[in-house]
Coordinates of C-alpha atoms in Angstrom, one line a residue:
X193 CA 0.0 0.0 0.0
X194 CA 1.5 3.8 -0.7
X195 CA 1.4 5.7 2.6
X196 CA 1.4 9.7 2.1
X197 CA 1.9 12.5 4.7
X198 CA 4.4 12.8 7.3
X199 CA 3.3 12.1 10.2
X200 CA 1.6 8.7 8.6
X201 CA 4.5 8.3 6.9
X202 CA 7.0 8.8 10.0
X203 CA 4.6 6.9 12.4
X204 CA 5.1 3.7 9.9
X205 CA 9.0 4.2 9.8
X206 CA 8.7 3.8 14.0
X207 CA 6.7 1.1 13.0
X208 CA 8.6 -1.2 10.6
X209 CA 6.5 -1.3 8.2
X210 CA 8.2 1.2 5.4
X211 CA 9.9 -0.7 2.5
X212 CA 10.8 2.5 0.6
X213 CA 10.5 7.0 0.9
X214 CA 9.8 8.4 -1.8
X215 CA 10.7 12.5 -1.3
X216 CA 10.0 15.7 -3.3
X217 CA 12.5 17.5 -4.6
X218 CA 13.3 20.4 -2.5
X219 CA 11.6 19.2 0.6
X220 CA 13.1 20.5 3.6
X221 CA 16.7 19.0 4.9
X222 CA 15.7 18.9 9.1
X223 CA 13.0 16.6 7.4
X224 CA 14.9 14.7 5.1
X225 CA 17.4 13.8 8.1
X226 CA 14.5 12.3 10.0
X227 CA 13.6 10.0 7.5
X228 CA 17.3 9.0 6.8
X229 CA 17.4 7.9 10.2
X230 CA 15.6 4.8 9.5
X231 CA 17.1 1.7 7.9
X232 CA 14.9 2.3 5.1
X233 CA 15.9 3.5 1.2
X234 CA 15.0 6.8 0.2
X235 CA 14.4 8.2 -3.4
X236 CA 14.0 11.7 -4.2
X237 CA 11.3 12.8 -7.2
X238 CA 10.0 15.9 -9.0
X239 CA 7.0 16.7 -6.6
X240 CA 5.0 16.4 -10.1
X241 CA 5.5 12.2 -9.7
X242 CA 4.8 12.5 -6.3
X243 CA 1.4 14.0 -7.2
X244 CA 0.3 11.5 -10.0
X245 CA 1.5 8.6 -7.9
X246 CA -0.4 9.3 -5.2
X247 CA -3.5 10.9 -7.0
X248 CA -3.7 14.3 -4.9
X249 CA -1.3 17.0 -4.3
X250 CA -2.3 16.7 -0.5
X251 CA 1.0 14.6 -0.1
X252 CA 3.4 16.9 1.7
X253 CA 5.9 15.8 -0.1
X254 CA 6.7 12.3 0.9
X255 CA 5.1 9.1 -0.3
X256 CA 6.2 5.7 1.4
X257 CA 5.7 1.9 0.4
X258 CA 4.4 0.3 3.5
X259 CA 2.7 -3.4 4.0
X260 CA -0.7 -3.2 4.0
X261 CA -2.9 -2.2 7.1
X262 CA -4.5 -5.1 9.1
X263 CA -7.9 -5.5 10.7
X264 CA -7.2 -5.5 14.5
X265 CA -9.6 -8.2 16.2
X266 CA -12.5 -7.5 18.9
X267 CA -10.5 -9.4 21.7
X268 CA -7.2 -7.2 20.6
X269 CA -9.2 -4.1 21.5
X270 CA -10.3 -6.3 24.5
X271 CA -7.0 -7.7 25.6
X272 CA -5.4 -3.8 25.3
X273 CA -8.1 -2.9 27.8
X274 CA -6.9 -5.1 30.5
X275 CA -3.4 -5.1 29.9
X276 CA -3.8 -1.3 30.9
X277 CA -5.4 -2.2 34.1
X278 CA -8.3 0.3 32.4
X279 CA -11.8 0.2 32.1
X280 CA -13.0 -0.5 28.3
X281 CA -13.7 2.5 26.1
X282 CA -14.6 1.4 22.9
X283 CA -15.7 3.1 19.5
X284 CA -18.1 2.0 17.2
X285 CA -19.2 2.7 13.8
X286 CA -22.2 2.4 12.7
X287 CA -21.9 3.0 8.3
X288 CA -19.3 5.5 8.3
X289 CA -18.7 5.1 4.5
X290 CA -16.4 8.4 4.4
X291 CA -12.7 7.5 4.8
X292 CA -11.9 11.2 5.9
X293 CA -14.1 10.7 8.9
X294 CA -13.6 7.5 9.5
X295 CA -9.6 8.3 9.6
X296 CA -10.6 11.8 12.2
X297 CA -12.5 9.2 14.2
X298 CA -9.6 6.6 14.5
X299 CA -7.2 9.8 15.5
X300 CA -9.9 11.5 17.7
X301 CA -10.2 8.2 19.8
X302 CA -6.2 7.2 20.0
X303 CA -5.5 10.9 21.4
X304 CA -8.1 10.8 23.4
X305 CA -7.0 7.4 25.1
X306 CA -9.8 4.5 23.8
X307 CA -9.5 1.2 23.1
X308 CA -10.1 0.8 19.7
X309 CA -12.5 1.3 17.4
X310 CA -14.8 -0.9 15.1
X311 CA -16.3 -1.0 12.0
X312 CA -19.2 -3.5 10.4
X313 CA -17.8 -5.3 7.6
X314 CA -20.4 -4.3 4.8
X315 CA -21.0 -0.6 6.0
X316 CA -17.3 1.1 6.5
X317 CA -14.7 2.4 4.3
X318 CA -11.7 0.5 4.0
X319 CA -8.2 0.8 5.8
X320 CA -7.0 2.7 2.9
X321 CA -4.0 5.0 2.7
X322 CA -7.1 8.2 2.6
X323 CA -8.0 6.6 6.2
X324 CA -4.5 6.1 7.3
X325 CA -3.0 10.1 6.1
X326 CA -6.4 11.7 7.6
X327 CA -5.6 9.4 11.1
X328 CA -2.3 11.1 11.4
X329 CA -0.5 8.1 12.4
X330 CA -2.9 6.9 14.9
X331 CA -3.5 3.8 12.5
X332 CA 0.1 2.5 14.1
X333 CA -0.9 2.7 17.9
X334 CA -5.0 2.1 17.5
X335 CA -6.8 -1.2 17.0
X336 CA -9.2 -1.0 14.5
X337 CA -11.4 -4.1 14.1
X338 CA -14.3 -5.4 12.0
X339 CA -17.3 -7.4 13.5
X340 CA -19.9 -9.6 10.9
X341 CA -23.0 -8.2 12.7
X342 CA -23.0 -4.7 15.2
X343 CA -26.0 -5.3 17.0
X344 CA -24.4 -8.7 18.1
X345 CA -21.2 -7.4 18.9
X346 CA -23.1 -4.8 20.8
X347 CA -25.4 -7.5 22.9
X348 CA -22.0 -9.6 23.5
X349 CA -20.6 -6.6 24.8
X350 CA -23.5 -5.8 27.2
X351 CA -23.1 -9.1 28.7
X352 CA -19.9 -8.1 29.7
X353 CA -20.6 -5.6 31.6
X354 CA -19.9 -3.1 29.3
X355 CA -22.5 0.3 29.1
X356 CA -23.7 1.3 25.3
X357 CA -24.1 5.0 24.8
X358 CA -25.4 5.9 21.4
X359 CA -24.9 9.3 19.6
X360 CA -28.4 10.7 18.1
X361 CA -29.4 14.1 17.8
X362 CA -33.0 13.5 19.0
X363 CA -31.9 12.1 22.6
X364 CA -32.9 13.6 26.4
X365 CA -29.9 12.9 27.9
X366 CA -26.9 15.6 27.4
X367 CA -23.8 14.0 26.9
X368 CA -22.5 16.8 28.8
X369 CA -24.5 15.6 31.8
X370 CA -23.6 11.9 31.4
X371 CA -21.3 9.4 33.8
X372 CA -19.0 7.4 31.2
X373 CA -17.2 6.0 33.6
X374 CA -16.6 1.9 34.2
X375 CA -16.6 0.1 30.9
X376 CA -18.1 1.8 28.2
X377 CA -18.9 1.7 24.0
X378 CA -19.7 5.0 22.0
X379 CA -21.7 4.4 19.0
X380 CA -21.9 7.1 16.0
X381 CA -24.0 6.6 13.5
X382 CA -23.6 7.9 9.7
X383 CA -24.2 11.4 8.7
X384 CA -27.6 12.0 7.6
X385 CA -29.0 8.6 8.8
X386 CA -27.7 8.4 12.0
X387 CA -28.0 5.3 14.2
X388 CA -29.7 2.2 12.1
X389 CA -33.3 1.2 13.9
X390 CA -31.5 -2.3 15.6
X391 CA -28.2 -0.7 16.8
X392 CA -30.6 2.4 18.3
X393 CA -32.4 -0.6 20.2
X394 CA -29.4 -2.2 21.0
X395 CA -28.2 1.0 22.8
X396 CA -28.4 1.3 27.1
X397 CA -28.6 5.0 26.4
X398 CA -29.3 7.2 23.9
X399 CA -27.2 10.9 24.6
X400 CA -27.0 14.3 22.1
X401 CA -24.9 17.3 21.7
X402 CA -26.5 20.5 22.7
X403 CA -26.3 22.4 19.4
X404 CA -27.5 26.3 19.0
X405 CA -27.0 27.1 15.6
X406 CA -29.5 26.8 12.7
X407 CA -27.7 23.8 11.5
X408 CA -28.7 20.9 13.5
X409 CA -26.4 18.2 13.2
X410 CA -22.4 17.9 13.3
X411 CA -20.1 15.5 11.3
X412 CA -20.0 12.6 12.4
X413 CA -16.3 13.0 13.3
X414 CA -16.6 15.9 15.0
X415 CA -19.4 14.3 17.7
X416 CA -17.2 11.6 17.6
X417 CA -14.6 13.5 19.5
X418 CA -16.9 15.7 21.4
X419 CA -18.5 12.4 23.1
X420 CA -14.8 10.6 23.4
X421 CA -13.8 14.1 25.2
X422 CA -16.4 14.1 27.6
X423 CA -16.3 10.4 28.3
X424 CA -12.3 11.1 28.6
X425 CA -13.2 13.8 30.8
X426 CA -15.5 11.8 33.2
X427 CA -13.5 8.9 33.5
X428 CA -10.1 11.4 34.7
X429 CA -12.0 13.0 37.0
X430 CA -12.9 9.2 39.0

């Protein structure tokens, strides 16, 4: 898979996972050093290659070979959990077909110390290298898992002792008013449609985002991080 961005790019180095750098022309030397500090070959282009290679000129001037991404599993998110001696906090996703928001969400919930995310198989974009520049690296330290069936995944939770707060626009409770504290899944639905009828079942609690502007909803990345900053928030302050 072609890698582009630096911090995606620099986070893979640390990583292993680089085979080969390819550089613009003229990029800056401070950053050049960096990447010749890993045991990795790098080739410098005209940034014009650089921009049909990777299809965009949103690059920043570096493109990198790296293995392809792999599908975490539910018990690694699981498993990461306990070896922290944390309570769970898990993200899941339910259609988020965008792979800019899907990549903010991954970030969004890596800085703001969760478990790991997961998609449905059928309803998610892919771990693509889109995914991977907008995550900003997080794609290195975050798993990110796939489950057959949501609703499942979210009853098999439950019986874990694990609390299911869904994200819908329409709900009484304020997320700003809610306890996420013990262990606890986030669900966010896709933009426009929201939480499907079964997962909105599935859910211990519905919560929304006070808005007060004529527009009433947010991206679904954005109250993605608004409800993993308040659930962050609540659990620091136990």
């Amino acid at each position: 898979m072609l890698l582009y961005g630096r911090n995606p790019v620099l986070e893979a180095l640390r990583d292993g996972r680089v085979t080969e750098v390819l550089v613009a022309r003229g990029v800056e030397e401070a950053f050049v050093r960096d990447l010749k500090g890993f045991d990795v070959r790098v080739r410098f282009a005209p940034r014009i290659e650089l921009d049909q290679i990777a299809g965009t000129t949103q690059h920043q001037g570096v493109i990198a070979e790296v293995e392809d991404l792999e599908w975490a599993t539910v018990d690694d998110i699981l498993d990461r959990a306990e070896a922290r001696g944390e309570d769970l906090l898990i993200v899941l996703l339910d259609g988020i077909t965008n792979p800019r928001n899907f990549g903010a969400i991954i970030r969004s919930a890596e800085v703001l110390g969760a478990h790991g995310v997961v998609v449905e198989e059928r309803r998610s974009a892919p771990l693509s290298p889109v995914v991977a520049k907008t995550a900003a690296g997080a794609t290195s330290y975050l798993p990110v898992a796939q489950t057959k069936n949501l609703p499942r995944l979210m009853e098999q939770l439950k019986q874990g002792g694990v609390w299911v707060y869904g994200a819908a626009g329409e709900a009484a409770q304020d997320v700003g008013s809610t306890d996420f504290s013990g262990k606890v899944a986030l669900v966010i639905g896709a933009e426009g449609e929201g939480l499907r009828r079964l997962v909105r079942e599935k859910c211990d609690a519905l919560v929304r985002i006070p808005t007060r502007g004529q527009v009433q909803s947010l991206n679904a990345s954005v109250a993605a991080g608004i409800l993993l900053y308040e659930a962050a928030r609540t659990r620091g302050a136990k």
